[in-house]
Coordinates of C-alpha atoms in Angstrom, one line a residue:
Chain A
M1 CA -31.8 -4.1 -25.0
A2 CA -31.8 -6.5 -28.3
A3 CA -34.6 -4.9 -29.6
T4 CA -31.8 -1.5 -30.6
L5 CA -28.9 -4.0 -31.0
K6 CA -27.5 -3.0 -34.5
P7 CA -27.5 -5.2 -37.8
G8 CA -23.7 -7.2 -37.3
Q9 CA -23.1 -6.1 -34.0
G10 CA -23.1 -8.3 -30.9
P11 CA -25.0 -8.9 -27.3
L12 CA -21.3 -8.5 -26.7
D13 CA -20.0 -5.8 -28.4
Y14 CA -20.1 -3.6 -25.5
G15 CA -16.9 -0.8 -26.8
N16 CA -19.6 -0.3 -30.3
R17 CA -22.0 1.6 -27.4
W18 CA -22.2 5.3 -27.2
W19 CA -22.6 5.7 -24.5
L20 CA -20.1 3.9 -23.2
K21 CA -18.0 5.3 -25.8
L22 CA -18.8 8.9 -24.7
L23 CA -18.7 7.6 -20.8
F24 CA -15.1 6.6 -21.7
G25 CA -14.2 9.8 -23.7
F26 CA -15.6 12.2 -20.6
I27 CA -13.2 9.6 -17.8
F28 CA -10.5 10.6 -20.0
F29 CA -10.9 13.6 -21.2
M30 CA -10.8 14.6 -17.0
L31 CA -8.1 12.5 -16.7
Y32 CA -5.9 14.5 -19.4
V33 CA -6.8 18.1 -19.5
P34 CA -5.2 18.8 -15.7
I35 CA -1.9 17.1 -17.2
V36 CA -2.3 18.5 -20.8
T37 CA -3.1 22.3 -19.3
L38 CA -0.2 21.9 -16.9
V39 CA 2.2 21.6 -19.5
A40 CA 1.4 23.9 -22.4
F41 CA 0.5 26.9 -19.7
S42 CA 4.3 26.3 -19.1
F43 CA 4.5 27.9 -22.9
N44 CA 2.2 30.9 -21.9
S45 CA 3.6 34.3 -22.0
D46 CA 1.3 35.6 -19.3
K47 CA 2.8 36.2 -15.8
R48 CA 0.1 35.2 -13.1
G49 CA -1.0 31.6 -16.0
I50 CA -5.0 32.5 -16.7
V51 CA -5.0 33.5 -20.1
W52 CA -3.3 32.2 -22.9
R53 CA -1.2 35.2 -24.0
G54 CA 1.5 33.8 -26.5
F55 CA 4.5 31.9 -26.7
T56 CA 7.0 31.5 -24.6
I57 CA 10.3 29.5 -23.0
D58 CA 11.0 32.3 -20.5
N59 CA 9.5 30.1 -17.7
Y60 CA 12.2 27.1 -18.4
A61 CA 14.7 29.7 -18.8
K62 CA 13.6 31.3 -15.5
A63 CA 13.3 27.9 -13.5
W64 CA 16.7 27.2 -14.9
K65 CA 18.0 30.3 -13.4
N66 CA 16.6 29.8 -9.7
D67 CA 18.6 27.7 -8.0
A68 CA 16.9 26.2 -5.3
L69 CA 14.8 24.8 -7.9
I70 CA 17.4 23.3 -9.7
E71 CA 18.8 22.7 -6.7
A72 CA 15.5 20.4 -5.6
L73 CA 15.2 18.7 -8.6
T74 CA 19.0 17.5 -9.2
N75 CA 18.4 16.2 -5.1
S76 CA 14.9 14.8 -6.1
I77 CA 16.7 12.4 -8.9
V78 CA 19.7 11.8 -7.0
I79 CA 18.1 10.8 -4.5
A80 CA 15.6 8.7 -6.9
I81 CA 18.7 6.9 -9.2
I82 CA 20.1 5.5 -5.7
A83 CA 17.6 4.3 -3.8
T84 CA 16.6 2.9 -6.5
I85 CA 19.7 0.3 -7.4
I86 CA 19.9 -0.5 -3.1
A87 CA 16.0 -0.8 -3.3
T88 CA 16.5 -3.0 -6.7
V89 CA 18.6 -5.4 -4.8
I90 CA 17.5 -5.7 -1.9
G91 CA 14.4 -6.5 -3.2
A92 CA 15.4 -9.2 -5.4
M93 CA 17.7 -10.3 -2.6
V94 CA 14.8 -10.8 -0.6
A95 CA 12.0 -12.1 -3.4
I96 CA 14.4 -15.1 -4.0
M97 CA 14.9 -16.2 -0.4
L98 CA 11.2 -15.9 -0.5
W99 CA 10.7 -18.0 -2.9
R100 CA 13.9 -20.7 -2.6
F101 CA 13.5 -21.2 0.8
R102 CA 11.1 -22.7 3.0
F103 CA 12.6 -21.5 7.0
P104 CA 10.0 -21.1 10.5
F105 CA 7.3 -18.3 10.4
K106 CA 7.6 -17.6 6.8
G107 CA 3.9 -16.8 7.0
A108 CA 4.9 -13.9 9.7
Y109 CA 8.0 -12.8 7.7
E110 CA 5.9 -12.5 4.9
G111 CA 3.5 -9.7 6.4
F112 CA 6.5 -8.1 8.7
M113 CA 7.8 -7.3 4.3
A114 CA 4.8 -6.5 3.4
L115 CA 4.4 -3.9 6.3
P116 CA 5.8 -0.7 5.1
I117 CA 3.9 -1.4 1.8
V118 CA -0.2 -1.0 4.0
I119 CA 0.9 1.1 6.6
P120 CA -0.2 4.8 6.1
E121 CA 2.4 7.1 4.4
I122 CA 2.5 9.5 7.7
C123 CA 2.8 6.8 10.0
M124 CA 6.3 6.6 9.1
G125 CA 7.5 9.7 8.5
V126 CA 6.7 10.6 12.5
A127 CA 8.1 7.1 13.4
L128 CA 11.7 8.0 10.7
L129 CA 11.8 11.5 11.3
L130 CA 11.3 10.4 15.4
F131 CA 14.1 8.1 14.6
F132 CA 16.4 10.1 12.9
N133 CA 16.2 12.6 15.7
E134 CA 16.4 10.4 18.4
S135 CA 20.1 8.3 17.5
G136 CA 21.4 11.8 16.0
M137 CA 21.4 10.3 12.4
M138 CA 19.5 13.8 12.0
S139 CA 22.0 16.2 13.0
A140 CA 25.7 13.8 12.1
V141 CA 24.1 14.6 7.6
V142 CA 23.6 18.6 8.7
N143 CA 26.5 20.6 6.9
T144 CA 28.1 17.5 5.1
P145 CA 29.1 17.3 1.3
W146 CA 26.3 17.0 -0.9
P147 CA 25.2 13.6 -1.6
I148 CA 26.1 12.6 1.9
N149 CA 23.5 14.9 3.3
L150 CA 20.7 12.9 1.7
S151 CA 21.1 10.1 3.3
N152 CA 18.1 9.8 5.7
I153 CA 16.4 10.8 3.0
I154 CA 17.6 7.7 0.9
I155 CA 17.6 5.6 3.8
A156 CA 14.6 6.2 4.6
H157 CA 13.4 5.4 0.6
V158 CA 14.9 2.1 0.5
A159 CA 13.1 1.0 3.5
F160 CA 9.5 2.1 1.7
C161 CA 10.1 1.4 -2.1
F162 CA 11.9 -2.3 -1.2
P163 CA 8.8 -4.5 -0.5
F164 CA 7.0 -3.2 -3.9
V165 CA 10.7 -4.8 -6.0
A166 CA 10.5 -7.6 -3.6
V167 CA 6.3 -8.5 -4.3
V168 CA 6.7 -7.3 -8.3
V169 CA 10.5 -10.2 -8.2
R170 CA 8.9 -12.7 -6.4
S171 CA 5.4 -12.8 -9.5
R172 CA 7.7 -13.0 -11.8
L173 CA 10.3 -15.8 -10.6
V174 CA 6.9 -18.4 -9.4
G175 CA 6.9 -19.0 -13.6
F176 CA 10.9 -19.8 -12.8
N177 CA 11.7 -23.6 -13.9
R178 CA 14.2 -24.8 -11.0
Q179 CA 14.7 -27.3 -13.6
L180 CA 17.3 -25.2 -14.8
E181 CA 18.7 -24.0 -12.0
E182 CA 19.0 -28.1 -11.2
A183 CA 20.5 -28.2 -14.3
S184 CA 23.0 -25.9 -13.7
K185 CA 24.4 -27.2 -11.9
D186 CA 23.7 -30.3 -13.5
L187 CA 26.6 -29.7 -15.2
G188 CA 29.1 -27.9 -13.1
A189 CA 27.9 -24.0 -12.4
S190 CA 29.4 -23.5 -9.0
E191 CA 26.0 -20.9 -7.1
W192 CA 27.3 -18.2 -7.7
Q193 CA 27.8 -18.6 -11.6
T194 CA 23.9 -19.8 -12.1
F195 CA 22.9 -17.1 -10.1
W196 CA 24.8 -14.3 -12.7
K197 CA 23.9 -16.9 -15.4
V198 CA 19.8 -18.6 -15.4
L199 CA 18.8 -16.5 -11.8
V200 CA 19.5 -12.4 -12.8
P201 CA 18.0 -13.5 -17.0
F202 CA 15.0 -14.6 -16.1
M203 CA 13.7 -12.1 -13.6
M204 CA 15.4 -9.0 -15.6
P205 CA 12.1 -8.3 -16.9
G206 CA 10.8 -8.1 -12.9
L207 CA 13.7 -6.5 -11.7
V208 CA 12.9 -3.3 -14.3
A209 CA 10.0 -2.9 -13.5
G210 CA 10.0 -3.3 -9.8
A211 CA 12.9 -0.8 -10.3
L212 CA 10.9 1.7 -12.4
L213 CA 8.4 1.7 -9.7
A214 CA 10.9 2.1 -7.0
F215 CA 12.0 5.1 -8.9
T216 CA 8.4 6.5 -9.5
L217 CA 8.0 5.9 -5.3
S218 CA 10.9 7.5 -4.7
L219 CA 10.1 10.2 -7.5
D220 CA 6.8 10.7 -6.5
D221 CA 6.5 11.0 -2.9
F222 CA 6.5 13.9 -0.3
V223 CA 4.8 12.9 2.8
I224 CA 7.9 10.8 4.1
T225 CA 10.6 12.6 2.4
F226 CA 8.6 15.6 4.7
F227 CA 9.8 14.2 7.7
T228 CA 13.0 13.4 7.0
S229 CA 15.0 15.6 5.4
G230 CA 16.8 18.1 7.3
P231 CA 16.4 21.9 7.3
E232 CA 18.8 22.3 4.1
T233 CA 17.2 19.2 2.1
V234 CA 15.0 19.8 -0.2
T235 CA 13.0 17.8 -2.9
F236 CA 11.2 18.8 -6.0
P237 CA 7.8 17.1 -4.4
V238 CA 8.7 19.3 -1.0
K239 CA 9.7 22.3 -2.9
V240 CA 6.9 22.2 -5.0
Y241 CA 4.8 23.3 -2.6
S242 CA 6.9 25.4 0.0
L243 CA 6.2 27.1 -4.0
V244 CA 2.1 26.7 -4.4
R245 CA 1.3 27.6 -0.8
R246 CA 2.6 30.8 -2.5
G247 CA 0.9 31.3 -5.9
V248 CA 1.1 29.8 -8.7
S249 CA 3.2 30.4 -11.1
P250 CA 4.4 29.0 -14.3
E251 CA 8.0 28.5 -13.4
I252 CA 7.1 25.3 -11.1
N253 CA 4.4 24.7 -14.3
A254 CA 8.0 24.6 -16.5
A255 CA 10.1 22.7 -13.8
S256 CA 6.8 20.5 -13.5
T257 CA 7.6 19.5 -17.4
V258 CA 10.9 19.0 -17.7
L259 CA 10.1 15.8 -15.2
I260 CA 6.9 14.4 -16.7
V261 CA 9.3 14.1 -20.0
I262 CA 12.4 13.0 -17.6
T263 CA 9.2 10.4 -16.1
I264 CA 7.9 9.5 -19.8
V265 CA 11.1 8.6 -21.4
A266 CA 12.4 6.7 -18.5
T267 CA 9.5 4.7 -18.4
V268 CA 9.7 4.4 -22.4
L269 CA 13.1 3.4 -22.2
A270 CA 12.3 1.1 -19.3
M271 CA 9.8 -1.2 -21.6
K272 CA 11.6 -0.8 -24.9
L273 CA 14.5 -2.6 -22.6
Q274 CA 12.3 -5.4 -21.7
A275 CA 10.7 -5.4 -24.7
P276 CA 13.3 -7.8 -27.1
E277 CA 13.3 -10.3 -24.4
K278 CA 9.5 -11.2 -24.8
S279 CA 9.8 -11.0 -28.4
G280 CA 12.6 -13.7 -27.7
K281 CA 10.6 -15.9 -25.9
G282 CA 8.1 -14.9 -28.4
Chain B
M1 CA 11.2 -25.4 -1.9
E2 CA 14.6 -25.9 -0.2
N3 CA 14.5 -25.6 3.5
W4 CA 16.6 -22.7 4.6
K5 CA 18.7 -25.5 6.5
D6 CA 19.9 -27.0 2.6
S7 CA 22.1 -23.7 2.5
R8 CA 22.7 -22.1 5.1
S9 CA 25.3 -18.9 4.2
V10 CA 22.8 -18.2 0.6
F11 CA 19.8 -17.9 3.5
W12 CA 22.3 -15.6 5.2
T13 CA 23.1 -14.0 2.3
L14 CA 20.0 -14.0 0.7
A15 CA 17.7 -12.5 4.1
T16 CA 20.8 -10.4 6.1
P17 CA 20.4 -7.1 4.5
G18 CA 16.8 -6.8 3.6
T19 CA 16.2 -7.6 7.2
L20 CA 18.1 -5.6 9.1
W21 CA 16.9 -2.5 6.8
M22 CA 13.5 -3.9 7.8
F23 CA 14.6 -3.6 11.6
L24 CA 17.0 -0.3 12.0
F25 CA 14.2 1.4 10.4
F26 CA 10.8 0.9 9.8
L27 CA 10.6 -1.2 13.4
I28 CA 12.6 0.4 15.9
P29 CA 11.4 3.4 13.9
L30 CA 8.0 2.1 14.4
G31 CA 8.9 0.9 18.2
F32 CA 9.8 3.8 18.8
L33 CA 6.3 5.5 18.1
F34 CA 4.8 3.1 19.9
V35 CA 7.0 4.0 23.0
M36 CA 6.5 7.3 23.5
S37 CA 3.1 6.4 22.5
F38 CA 2.8 6.0 26.2
G39 CA 5.2 8.4 27.5
G40 CA 5.2 12.7 27.5
K41 CA 6.9 16.1 27.6
A42 CA 9.6 15.9 30.7
V43 CA 9.2 18.2 33.7
I44 CA 12.7 19.9 34.3
D45 CA 12.6 22.1 37.6
G46 CA 9.0 23.1 37.4
Q47 CA 9.3 24.1 34.0
V48 CA 7.4 21.9 30.8
S49 CA 10.5 21.0 28.8
I50 CA 10.4 21.3 24.7
T51 CA 13.0 18.9 23.2
E52 CA 12.8 16.2 26.2
Y53 CA 10.3 12.9 27.0
D54 CA 9.3 11.0 29.7
F55 CA 8.6 7.5 29.5
F56 CA 8.0 6.4 32.8
P57 CA 5.9 6.2 34.3
P58 CA 4.0 5.3 31.6
G59 CA 0.8 6.4 31.0
L60 CA -2.3 6.2 29.2
E61 CA -3.1 10.4 29.1
N62 CA -2.6 10.4 24.9
Y63 CA -4.5 7.4 24.1
I64 CA -8.0 9.3 26.5
R65 CA -7.0 12.8 24.3
S66 CA -6.7 10.3 20.5
F67 CA -10.7 10.7 22.6
E68 CA -11.7 13.6 22.5
F69 CA -14.0 15.4 20.4
T70 CA -11.3 17.4 18.2
Y71 CA -9.4 14.4 17.2
L72 CA -12.2 11.8 16.6
R73 CA -13.9 13.9 14.8
I74 CA -11.4 14.2 11.9
M75 CA -10.7 10.6 11.9
W76 CA -14.6 10.1 11.3
K77 CA -14.4 12.9 8.6
S78 CA -11.3 10.6 7.2
I79 CA -12.7 7.6 6.8
W80 CA -16.1 9.2 5.0
V81 CA -13.9 11.1 1.9
S82 CA -11.7 8.3 2.1
A83 CA -14.9 5.9 1.7
L84 CA -16.6 8.5 -0.5
A85 CA -13.5 8.5 -3.3
T86 CA -13.2 5.1 -2.9
A87 CA -16.5 4.3 -3.9
L88 CA -16.6 7.6 -6.7
C89 CA -13.4 5.4 -8.6
L90 CA -15.7 2.2 -8.6
V91 CA -18.3 3.9 -10.2
T92 CA -16.2 6.4 -12.4
A93 CA -13.0 3.4 -13.2
Y94 CA -15.6 0.5 -14.6
P95 CA -17.1 1.9 -17.0
I96 CA -13.2 2.8 -18.1
A97 CA -11.6 -0.9 -17.5
F98 CA -15.1 -2.7 -18.6
G99 CA -14.2 -0.3 -21.9
I100 CA -10.5 -1.5 -22.7
C101 CA -11.8 -5.6 -22.3
F102 CA -14.8 -4.3 -24.8
A103 CA -12.3 -2.5 -27.3
P104 CA -10.3 -4.0 -30.7
A105 CA -7.4 -6.2 -29.9
K106 CA -5.1 -3.4 -31.4
W107 CA -6.2 -0.7 -29.2
K108 CA -5.5 -2.0 -25.7
P109 CA -2.0 -1.6 -24.7
L110 CA -2.7 1.6 -26.1
L111 CA -5.7 2.2 -23.9
L112 CA -3.7 0.9 -21.3
L113 CA -0.8 2.6 -21.2
L114 CA -2.8 5.9 -21.7
V115 CA -4.9 4.9 -17.9
I116 CA -1.2 4.0 -16.2
L117 CA 1.0 7.1 -17.8
P118 CA -0.5 9.6 -15.1
F119 CA 0.3 7.1 -11.9
W120 CA 4.5 7.5 -13.7
I121 CA 3.7 11.3 -13.3
N122 CA 4.4 13.3 -9.8
L123 CA 1.6 12.6 -8.0
L124 CA 2.0 16.9 -6.6
I125 CA 2.4 17.9 -10.2
R126 CA -1.0 16.1 -10.9
T127 CA -3.1 17.4 -7.8
Y128 CA -1.0 21.1 -9.1
A129 CA -2.7 20.8 -11.8
L130 CA -6.0 20.7 -11.1
I131 CA -5.8 23.9 -9.2
A132 CA -5.5 26.0 -12.9
V133 CA -8.9 24.3 -13.2
F134 CA -10.8 24.3 -10.4
R135 CA -10.1 28.2 -9.1
T136 CA -11.9 30.9 -9.3
Q137 CA -10.4 32.1 -12.7
G138 CA -9.7 28.4 -13.6
Y139 CA -11.1 27.2 -16.6
V140 CA -14.4 25.5 -15.0
N141 CA -15.4 29.2 -14.1
L142 CA -14.3 30.0 -17.9
T143 CA -15.9 28.2 -19.6
L144 CA -19.2 28.3 -17.4
G145 CA -19.0 31.7 -17.4
W146 CA -18.7 32.2 -21.5
L147 CA -21.3 29.7 -21.8
F148 CA -23.5 31.9 -18.8
G149 CA -22.4 34.7 -21.1
L150 CA -23.8 33.3 -24.6
V151 CA -27.4 32.8 -22.5
G152 CA -26.6 35.9 -21.5
I153 CA -26.5 36.0 -17.0
E154 CA -25.2 36.8 -14.7
F155 CA -22.9 34.5 -13.7
E156 CA -21.3 34.0 -10.3
P157 CA -18.3 32.0 -10.7
L158 CA -17.8 28.9 -7.5
V159 CA -15.5 28.5 -5.7
M160 CA -14.5 25.0 -6.5
L161 CA -11.1 25.2 -4.9
N162 CA -9.6 25.1 -0.9
N163 CA -13.0 22.6 0.0
N164 CA -14.4 18.9 0.5
F165 CA -15.0 19.3 -3.4
A166 CA -11.6 19.8 -4.6
V167 CA -10.1 17.2 -1.1
I168 CA -12.7 14.4 -3.0
F169 CA -12.1 15.3 -6.7
G170 CA -8.2 14.8 -6.1
L171 CA -8.7 11.7 -4.5
V172 CA -10.5 10.3 -7.3
Y173 CA -8.7 11.8 -9.8
V174 CA -4.9 10.7 -8.7
F175 CA -6.7 6.6 -7.7
M176 CA -8.8 6.2 -10.2
P177 CA -6.1 4.5 -12.5
F178 CA -5.1 2.7 -9.4
M179 CA -8.9 0.6 -9.6
V180 CA -8.9 0.4 -13.2
L181 CA -6.2 -1.8 -13.2
P182 CA -6.9 -4.7 -11.1
L183 CA -11.2 -4.4 -12.6
Y184 CA -9.0 -4.9 -15.5
A185 CA -6.9 -7.5 -15.0
T186 CA -10.9 -9.6 -13.4
I187 CA -12.8 -8.7 -16.0
E188 CA -10.2 -9.5 -18.9
R189 CA -10.6 -13.0 -17.4
L190 CA -13.8 -13.7 -17.0
D191 CA -14.9 -15.9 -19.2
R192 CA -17.1 -14.8 -21.7
S193 CA -18.7 -17.9 -22.8
S194 CA -20.0 -17.2 -18.5
S195 CA -21.8 -14.7 -19.7
K196 CA -23.6 -16.3 -22.9
P197 CA -25.8 -18.5 -20.9
A198 CA -27.6 -16.1 -19.0
L199 CA -27.7 -14.2 -22.2
I200 CA -30.0 -17.3 -23.9
S201 CA -31.9 -18.1 -21.1
A202 CA -32.2 -15.0 -19.5
P203 CA -36.5 -14.0 -20.1
R204 CA -35.2 -10.7 -21.2
N205 CA -32.4 -10.8 -24.2
S206 CA -30.9 -7.5 -22.2
P207 CA -27.0 -6.8 -21.7
R208 CA -27.9 -4.6 -19.0
F209 CA -30.0 -7.2 -16.9
L210 CA -27.4 -10.0 -17.8
K211 CA -24.2 -7.1 -16.8
S212 CA -26.5 -7.2 -13.6
R213 CA -27.4 -11.4 -13.2
C214 CA -24.2 -12.5 -14.8
R215 CA -21.2 -10.7 -14.4
L216 CA -21.3 -8.4 -11.4
P217 CA -20.9 -11.2 -8.7
C218 CA -18.0 -12.3 -10.8
Q219 CA -16.4 -9.8 -10.7
A220 CA -17.7 -8.6 -6.7
S221 CA -14.3 -10.2 -5.6
S222 CA -12.1 -8.3 -7.9
P223 CA -13.4 -4.1 -6.9
V224 CA -14.0 -5.5 -3.0
S225 CA -10.6 -6.5 -2.4
F226 CA -9.4 -3.0 -4.6
S227 CA -12.1 -1.0 -2.1
S228 CA -10.5 -1.6 0.1
S229 CA -6.7 -1.2 -0.8
S230 CA -7.6 2.4 -2.3
H231 CA -9.0 3.3 0.3
A232 CA -5.6 2.5 2.1
L233 CA -4.4 5.0 0.2
V234 CA -6.4 7.4 0.4
R235 CA -6.0 7.2 4.1
S236 CA -2.4 7.7 3.2

């Protein structure tokens, strides 16, 4: 109501309304209470983790000694790193192609590339399971040395990550001035030199954002991993799921806290890496 | 934009890896799924095999079976749960997006980061964290029990886990940040001056009226498009 406006408060200053502040605070509270308590209770000495019994780091020691949990965590991180690298390269190539070239059936091709984004994860998971099974790829990687037995999961993760990278990189490329490329070629640079010296530096923020997205998507994925992981490979989300079914334990809290810290540090680092370029352009 | 024929080698180098990957590990598996949907378990020596499939002759039995009541009920439940979760996402995300837009400029990056941060945290961990909140000895029940104890009323712990409430709350909790960002982008882009004429000419000079008559229609396009995508996410 206009009548309730305080002096000095504009009619569009919604930010100062007490009800908006209250609602705002409440929703943020709801958003963060579970995560904060999860982290806090990883330091709880109570076995069942319900009541606060005192500070301890035993849970971390226990999680560290739990080989299955550590194995799952390393698997997840290795898969995420390899899948991110492959997905970023492929995604960037697709983005450049779609941005640079005109070719027949381009609309259909673009739609095709966006399919993994819109298709339900469960469909993709089941389809990949059938495919890996029937093509013999599933049994081929069983009993192979460590990073190779993760290849099916990595392949699946790349398949659903790179379209996201392509979208992010392409939206960055839209702002590119093609005259820079032409100038570079006029001055005698080859296609390859132009690519590395002109296009890649410009794409960098998009590449970092895309890679970060791919990394989190891969680290986060449960459904597709659940279907494509063989009998002996377990990732962190799959492990947590199987542990939670048997009951809640502070060990999971500790391992989860480690993963949260890793993702937050990775995000902050990536943002820091991006920052100087932005400020350089002013 | 160049014609692809002008530099074929560059075009093919860029196009091959992505297209190949999509064909091999996306289209062929899905095609396989599609073909198998018409098949059934193979019958060898009068026994139904567990591992072998039979695609010929293709039949529609699986499709007919999928219209059985059991499956229809599950599908229907998926649809209404995701519709409700989407609506609740919109209701909770709107004030957040709105609040960030009208927050002081120096607070905006921090608030946006706070919204995005849960997105970076593993989905399963976030869901797991909810168990501690909603179980019979969870924080909600403990708090309520304490409040009831203050008044001196007997408190029966509420069952809030493993039911529809938990599913819908979890979905809203997990997907709400996805809704905030596009809403924020739309409200932020909106020309503030477009709401000023409404303010001047409005018969009742109330912000609520203004909001309903001017702001909401402008934004309608965004929530609708986003609801549908979040809907798709929820269903996946």
